[in-house]
């Protein structure tokens, strides 16, 4: 049955507009997580084939999950990472739950849809990296010295946060001015 010309892309667009209103901080501003989810939806909108929502049955949904599972190429032309793939599949499943509840669309989850665990294939390099004891790429002291000597003040700050605090991208992105206490005792001391 056709559902009034509603397509997967229009549903993705509506979901992208909904995300920033749902994932906000106490000041009602969209969080960094909101921006990440929006990027994931934009990726899926570009990768997954458009269809009428009336055609979005269990078989079609499984085909779309399979497209994501096989790690398509990203904007850079490289195959996307395993973690990006896992997060996109989770996001697609969350999108389906949202779509099922949305009053904006008539689509309802197919009764025969059973979402099972998805195994994401690894490249030969990724498999061998998992077998090694030291999976994290590290810099030698000479490389760190070169990065420090040639880095801008901001890049040096990122180096210090990574080395001394274990910060990765997500921690740096979520760091706020109120979290930094320079030349003063920590408020919870």
PDB file of N, CA, C and O in Angstrom, residues 45-81:
ATOM      1  N   UNK A  45      21.237   9.172   4.498  1.00  0.00           N
ATOM      2  CA  UNK A  45      20.385   9.769   3.450  1.00  0.00           C
ATOM      3  C   UNK A  45      21.094   9.687   2.102  1.00  0.00           C
ATOM      4  O   UNK A  45      20.480   9.468   1.073  1.00  0.00           O
ATOM      5  N   UNK A  46      22.432   9.871   2.140  1.00  0.00           N
ATOM      6  CA  UNK A  46      23.219   9.839   0.912  1.00  0.00           C
ATOM      7  C   UNK A  46      23.453   8.411   0.430  1.00  0.00           C
ATOM      8  O   UNK A  46      23.427   8.140  -0.771  1.00  0.00           O
ATOM      9  N   UNK A  47      23.633   7.471   1.339  1.00  0.00           N
ATOM     10  CA  UNK A  47      24.012   6.094   0.996  1.00  0.00           C
ATOM     11  C   UNK A  47      22.819   5.204   0.666  1.00  0.00           C
ATOM     12  O   UNK A  47      22.860   4.413  -0.274  1.00  0.00           O
ATOM     13  N   UNK A  48      21.759   5.328   1.442  1.00  0.00           N
ATOM     14  CA  UNK A  48      20.624   4.409   1.278  1.00  0.00           C
ATOM     15  C   UNK A  48      19.716   4.856   0.136  1.00  0.00           C
ATOM     16  O   UNK A  48      19.468   6.051  -0.031  1.00  0.00           O
ATOM     17  N   UNK A  49      19.191   3.909  -0.627  1.00  0.00           N
ATOM     18  CA  UNK A  49      18.310   4.268  -1.741  1.00  0.00           C
ATOM     19  C   UNK A  49      16.974   4.808  -1.226  1.00  0.00           C
ATOM     20  O   UNK A  49      16.426   4.303  -0.249  1.00  0.00           O
ATOM     21  N   UNK A  50      16.484   5.831  -1.892  1.00  0.00           N
ATOM     22  CA  UNK A  50      15.199   6.411  -1.513  1.00  0.00           C
ATOM     23  C   UNK A  50      14.077   5.483  -1.960  1.00  0.00           C
ATOM     24  O   UNK A  50      14.216   4.753  -2.954  1.00  0.00           O
ATOM     25  N   UNK A  51      12.992   5.492  -1.217  1.00  0.00           N
ATOM     26  CA  UNK A  51      11.812   4.704  -1.588  1.00  0.00           C
ATOM     27  C   UNK A  51      10.600   5.325  -0.919  1.00  0.00           C
ATOM     28  O   UNK A  51      10.720   6.118   0.009  1.00  0.00           O
ATOM     29  N   UNK A  52       9.426   4.960  -1.416  1.00  0.00           N
ATOM     30  CA  UNK A  52       8.195   5.364  -0.738  1.00  0.00           C
ATOM     31  C   UNK A  52       8.137   4.627   0.592  1.00  0.00           C
ATOM     32  O   UNK A  52       8.556   3.465   0.682  1.00  0.00           O
ATOM     33  N   UNK A  53       7.622   5.284   1.606  1.00  0.00           N
ATOM     34  CA  UNK A  53       7.526   4.627   2.913  1.00  0.00           C
ATOM     35  C   UNK A  53       6.629   3.405   2.867  1.00  0.00           C
ATOM     36  O   UNK A  53       6.814   2.464   3.637  1.00  0.00           O
ATOM     37  N   UNK A  54       5.676   3.399   1.947  1.00  0.00           N
ATOM     38  CA  UNK A  54       4.820   2.226   1.787  1.00  0.00           C
ATOM     39  C   UNK A  54       5.598   0.993   1.351  1.00  0.00           C
ATOM     40  O   UNK A  54       5.162  -0.133   1.571  1.00  0.00           O
ATOM     41  N   UNK A  55       6.755   1.196   0.725  1.00  0.00           N
ATOM     42  CA  UNK A  55       7.605   0.091   0.283  1.00  0.00           C
ATOM     43  C   UNK A  55       8.605  -0.335   1.354  1.00  0.00           C
ATOM     44  O   UNK A  55       9.354  -1.280   1.168  1.00  0.00           O
ATOM     45  N   UNK A  56       8.630   0.383   2.469  1.00  0.00           N
ATOM     46  CA  UNK A  56       9.605   0.114   3.525  1.00  0.00           C
ATOM     47  C   UNK A  56       9.098  -1.010   4.426  1.00  0.00           C
ATOM     48  O   UNK A  56       8.618  -0.804   5.528  1.00  0.00           O
ATOM     49  N   UNK A  57       9.217  -2.234   3.894  1.00  0.00           N
ATOM     50  CA  UNK A  57       8.788  -3.408   4.640  1.00  0.00           C
ATOM     51  C   UNK A  57      10.005  -4.070   5.290  1.00  0.00           C
ATOM     52  O   UNK A  57      11.125  -3.560   5.197  1.00  0.00           O
ATOM     53  N   UNK A  58       9.805  -5.193   5.950  1.00  0.00           N
ATOM     54  CA  UNK A  58      10.884  -5.873   6.670  1.00  0.00           C
ATOM     55  C   UNK A  58      12.045  -6.221   5.740  1.00  0.00           C
ATOM     56  O   UNK A  58      13.215  -6.025   6.081  1.00  0.00           O
ATOM     57  N   UNK A  59      11.732  -6.717   4.558  1.00  0.00           N
ATOM     58  CA  UNK A  59      12.777  -7.106   3.609  1.00  0.00           C
ATOM     59  C   UNK A  59      13.604  -5.896   3.174  1.00  0.00           C
ATOM     60  O   UNK A  59      14.828  -5.954   3.117  1.00  0.00           O
ATOM     61  N   UNK A  60      12.926  -4.783   2.883  1.00  0.00           N
ATOM     62  CA  UNK A  60      13.620  -3.565   2.444  1.00  0.00           C
ATOM     63  C   UNK A  60      14.493  -3.008   3.563  1.00  0.00           C
ATOM     64  O   UNK A  60      15.605  -2.550   3.326  1.00  0.00           O
ATOM     65  N   UNK A  61      13.999  -3.051   4.795  1.00  0.00           N
ATOM     66  CA  UNK A  61      14.773  -2.574   5.945  1.00  0.00           C
ATOM     67  C   UNK A  61      16.032  -3.425   6.121  1.00  0.00           C
ATOM     68  O   UNK A  61      17.123  -2.894   6.343  1.00  0.00           O
ATOM     69  N   UNK A  62      15.895  -4.733   5.991  1.00  0.00           N
ATOM     70  CA  UNK A  62      17.058  -5.621   6.107  1.00  0.00           C
ATOM     71  C   UNK A  62      18.061  -5.360   4.990  1.00  0.00           C
ATOM     72  O   UNK A  62      19.279  -5.422   5.217  1.00  0.00           O
ATOM     73  N   UNK A  63      17.597  -5.034   3.785  1.00  0.00           N
ATOM     74  CA  UNK A  63      18.503  -4.683   2.683  1.00  0.00           C
ATOM     75  C   UNK A  63      19.278  -3.413   3.023  1.00  0.00           C
ATOM     76  O   UNK A  63      20.472  -3.316   2.736  1.00  0.00           O
ATOM     77  N   UNK A  64      18.611  -2.449   3.633  1.00  0.00           N
ATOM     78  CA  UNK A  64      19.276  -1.191   3.988  1.00  0.00           C
ATOM     79  C   UNK A  64      20.295  -1.397   5.102  1.00  0.00           C
ATOM     80  O   UNK A  64      21.385  -0.821   5.062  1.00  0.00           O
ATOM     81  N   UNK A  65      19.952  -2.242   6.066  1.00  0.00           N
ATOM     82  CA  UNK A  65      20.923  -2.549   7.125  1.00  0.00           C
ATOM     83  C   UNK A  65      22.123  -3.263   6.524  1.00  0.00           C
ATOM     84  O   UNK A  65      23.259  -3.026   6.925  1.00  0.00           O
ATOM     85  N   UNK A  66      21.883  -4.101   5.534  1.00  0.00           N
ATOM     86  CA  UNK A  66      22.987  -4.810   4.853  1.00  0.00           C
ATOM     87  C   UNK A  66      23.896  -3.821   4.123  1.00  0.00           C
ATOM     88  O   UNK A  66      25.118  -3.974   4.131  1.00  0.00           O
ATOM     89  N   UNK A  67      23.321  -2.798   3.511  1.00  0.00           N
ATOM     90  CA  UNK A  67      24.127  -1.765   2.843  1.00  0.00           C
ATOM     91  C   UNK A  67      25.034  -1.101   3.871  1.00  0.00           C
ATOM     92  O   UNK A  67      26.235  -0.915   3.636  1.00  0.00           O
ATOM     93  N   UNK A  68      24.478  -0.754   5.020  1.00  0.00           N
ATOM     94  CA  UNK A  68      25.275  -0.125   6.074  1.00  0.00           C
ATOM     95  C   UNK A  68      26.311  -1.100   6.633  1.00  0.00           C
ATOM     96  O   UNK A  68      27.466  -0.728   6.864  1.00  0.00           O
ATOM     97  N   UNK A  69      25.921  -2.349   6.839  1.00  0.00           N
ATOM     98  CA  UNK A  69      26.802  -3.365   7.424  1.00  0.00           C
ATOM     99  C   UNK A  69      28.071  -3.563   6.600  1.00  0.00           C
ATOM    100  O   UNK A  69      29.147  -3.785   7.136  1.00  0.00           O
ATOM    101  N   UNK A  70      27.934  -3.450   5.287  1.00  0.00           N
ATOM    102  CA  UNK A  70      29.075  -3.685   4.399  1.00  0.00           C
ATOM    103  C   UNK A  70      29.986  -2.471   4.259  1.00  0.00           C
ATOM    104  O   UNK A  70      30.851  -2.436   3.388  1.00  0.00           O
ATOM    105  N   UNK A  71      29.791  -1.474   5.123  1.00  0.00           N
ATOM    106  CA  UNK A  71      30.683  -0.330   5.261  1.00  0.00           C
ATOM    107  C   UNK A  71      30.939   0.400   3.938  1.00  0.00           C
ATOM    108  O   UNK A  71      32.021   0.325   3.365  1.00  0.00           O
ATOM    109  N   UNK A  72      29.950   1.141   3.466  1.00  0.00           N
ATOM    110  CA  UNK A  72      30.141   1.883   2.214  1.00  0.00           C
ATOM    111  C   UNK A  72      31.204   2.960   2.374  1.00  0.00           C
ATOM    112  O   UNK A  72      31.671   3.245   3.474  1.00  0.00           O
ATOM    113  N   UNK A  73      31.556   3.559   1.279  1.00  0.00           N
ATOM    114  CA  UNK A  73      32.572   4.616   1.294  1.00  0.00           C
ATOM    115  C   UNK A  73      31.967   5.916   1.818  1.00  0.00           C
ATOM    116  O   UNK A  73      30.836   6.255   1.531  1.00  0.00           O
ATOM    117  N   UNK A  74      32.769   6.633   2.579  1.00  0.00           N
ATOM    118  CA  UNK A  74      32.352   7.924   3.118  1.00  0.00           C
ATOM    119  C   UNK A  74      32.658   9.032   2.130  1.00  0.00           C
ATOM    120  O   UNK A  74      33.013   8.786   0.966  1.00  0.00           O
ATOM    121  N   UNK A  75      32.571  10.265   2.589  1.00  0.00           N
ATOM    122  CA  UNK A  75      32.805  11.417   1.713  1.00  0.00           C
ATOM    123  C   UNK A  75      34.236  11.478   1.205  1.00  0.00           C
ATOM    124  O   UNK A  75      34.500  12.032   0.148  1.00  0.00           O
ATOM    125  N   UNK A  76      35.181  10.918   1.972  1.00  0.00           N
ATOM    126  CA  UNK A  76      36.587  10.946   1.572  1.00  0.00           C
ATOM    127  C   UNK A  76      36.914   9.879   0.534  1.00  0.00           C
ATOM    128  O   UNK A  76      38.007   9.864   0.003  1.00  0.00           O
ATOM    129  N   UNK A  77      35.966   8.975   0.278  1.00  0.00           N
ATOM    130  CA  UNK A  77      36.213   7.894  -0.673  1.00  0.00           C
ATOM    131  C   UNK A  77      36.743   6.635  -0.009  1.00  0.00           C
ATOM    132  O   UNK A  77      36.932   5.619  -0.659  1.00  0.00           O
ATOM    133  N   UNK A  78      37.005   6.692   1.302  1.00  0.00           N
ATOM    134  CA  UNK A  78      37.479   5.522   2.042  1.00  0.00           C
ATOM    135  C   UNK A  78      36.293   4.813   2.682  1.00  0.00           C
ATOM    136  O   UNK A  78      35.270   5.422   2.991  1.00  0.00           O
ATOM    137  N   UNK A  79      36.470   3.520   2.917  1.00  0.00           N
ATOM    138  CA  UNK A  79      35.456   2.740   3.617  1.00  0.00           C
ATOM    139  C   UNK A  79      35.307   3.294   5.027  1.00  0.00           C
ATOM    140  O   UNK A  79      36.304   3.579   5.692  1.00  0.00           O
ATOM    141  N   UNK A  80      34.072   3.448   5.495  1.00  0.00           N
ATOM    142  CA  UNK A  80      33.851   4.002   6.828  1.00  0.00           C
ATOM    143  C   UNK A  80      34.317   3.013   7.902  1.00  0.00           C
ATOM    144  O   UNK A  80      34.417   1.811   7.658  1.00  0.00           O
ATOM    145  N   UNK A  81      34.601   3.526   9.090  1.00  0.00           N
ATOM    146  CA  UNK A  81      35.130   2.708  10.174  1.00  0.00           C
ATOM    147  C   UNK A  81      34.059   1.781  10.750  1.00  0.00           C
ATOM    148  O   UNK A  81      32.858   1.980  10.538  1.00  0.00           O
TER     149      UNK A  81
END
